[in-house]
């Protein structure tokens, strides 16, 4: 119980009906993600939704680096959602961008 509550308090969690978020971090204004194979990676902020994906059955995305300064400099937060070919989805916890960008 205490480990679960600690993870929730720190934002170290995600919700999923299938796709796995293996690693997700923000460093030097860039968001880095490692995940199970998905066809869509979507970034959402309080003002913007910006899609980073190749929506193709032939292409699986397993890692991605995105410069947040280009698209999210005016946003207070960003979170990631993933879409798998079978229709399942995953959503990260929101990351506050204040002081990062």
Coordinates of C-alpha atoms in Angstrom, one line a residue:
X1 CA 0.0 0.0 0.0
X2 CA 2.7 2.5 0.9
X3 CA 4.7 1.9 -2.3
X4 CA 1.5 2.4 -4.4
X5 CA 0.6 5.7 -2.6
X6 CA 4.3 6.9 -2.9
X7 CA 4.2 6.2 -6.7
X8 CA 0.9 8.1 -7.0
X9 CA 2.3 11.0 -5.1
X10 CA 5.4 11.2 -7.2
X11 CA 3.5 10.7 -10.5
X12 CA 5.3 7.5 -11.2
X13 CA 2.3 5.7 -12.8
X14 CA 0.3 5.3 -16.0
X15 CA -3.0 3.9 -17.0
X16 CA -3.3 1.3 -19.7
X17 CA -5.6 -1.2 -21.4
X18 CA -2.6 -2.7 -23.3
X19 CA 0.4 -0.6 -24.3
X20 CA 3.4 -0.5 -21.9
X21 CA 5.3 2.7 -21.1
X22 CA 8.7 1.3 -20.4
X23 CA 10.5 4.6 -19.8
X24 CA 9.4 8.3 -20.0
X25 CA 11.4 11.3 -19.0
X26 CA 11.9 15.0 -19.8
X27 CA 15.5 16.2 -20.2
X28 CA 16.9 19.4 -21.7
X29 CA 13.5 20.4 -23.1
X30 CA 13.0 17.1 -24.8
X31 CA 10.5 14.3 -24.0
X32 CA 11.8 10.8 -24.3
X33 CA 9.7 7.7 -24.4
X34 CA 10.3 3.9 -24.7
X35 CA 7.2 1.8 -25.1
X36 CA 5.8 -1.5 -26.4
X37 CA 5.1 -1.3 -30.2
X38 CA 2.3 1.2 -30.9
X39 CA 1.1 2.9 -34.1
X40 CA 0.4 6.3 -32.5
X41 CA 2.1 8.5 -29.9
X42 CA 0.1 11.6 -28.9
X43 CA 1.3 14.6 -26.8
X44 CA -1.4 16.6 -25.0
X45 CA -1.0 19.9 -23.2
X46 CA -3.5 22.4 -21.7
X47 CA -3.5 24.4 -24.9
X48 CA -2.4 21.9 -27.5
X49 CA -2.8 18.4 -28.8
X50 CA 0.2 17.5 -31.0
X51 CA 0.3 14.2 -32.7
X52 CA 3.7 12.5 -33.2
X53 CA 3.0 9.3 -35.1
X54 CA 3.2 7.3 -38.2
X55 CA -0.3 5.9 -38.5
X56 CA 0.6 2.9 -40.5
X57 CA 0.1 -0.8 -39.9
X58 CA 3.6 -1.4 -41.2
X59 CA 5.3 0.9 -38.8
X60 CA 5.6 0.2 -35.1
X61 CA 6.8 3.0 -32.8
X62 CA 8.9 1.8 -29.8
X63 CA 10.8 5.0 -29.0
X64 CA 10.4 8.7 -29.6
X65 CA 12.2 11.9 -28.8
X66 CA 10.2 15.2 -29.1
X67 CA 11.5 18.7 -28.6
X68 CA 8.8 20.2 -26.3
X69 CA 10.1 23.7 -26.7
X70 CA 8.9 23.8 -30.3
X71 CA 5.2 22.9 -29.6
X72 CA 4.6 23.2 -25.8
X73 CA 6.5 26.2 -24.6
X74 CA 3.2 27.9 -23.6
X75 CA 1.7 24.8 -22.0
X76 CA 1.6 24.3 -18.2
X77 CA 1.8 20.5 -18.5
X78 CA 2.1 17.6 -21.0
X79 CA 1.0 14.1 -21.0
X80 CA 1.4 11.2 -23.4
X81 CA -1.2 8.8 -24.8
X82 CA -0.3 5.7 -26.9
X83 CA -2.5 3.8 -29.3
X84 CA -1.9 0.2 -30.3
X85 CA -3.1 -1.5 -33.4
X86 CA -5.7 -3.6 -31.5
X87 CA -7.4 -0.4 -30.2
X88 CA -5.9 -0.5 -26.7
X89 CA -4.5 2.7 -25.3
X90 CA -2.2 4.0 -22.5
X91 CA -2.0 7.4 -20.8
X92 CA 0.9 8.8 -18.8
X93 CA 0.6 10.9 -15.7
X94 CA 0.8 14.7 -16.5
X95 CA 4.3 16.3 -16.3
X96 CA 4.3 19.9 -15.1
X97 CA 6.5 22.0 -17.4
X98 CA 7.0 25.0 -15.2
X99 CA 10.7 25.6 -14.8
X100 CA 11.5 22.9 -17.5
X101 CA 10.9 24.9 -20.7

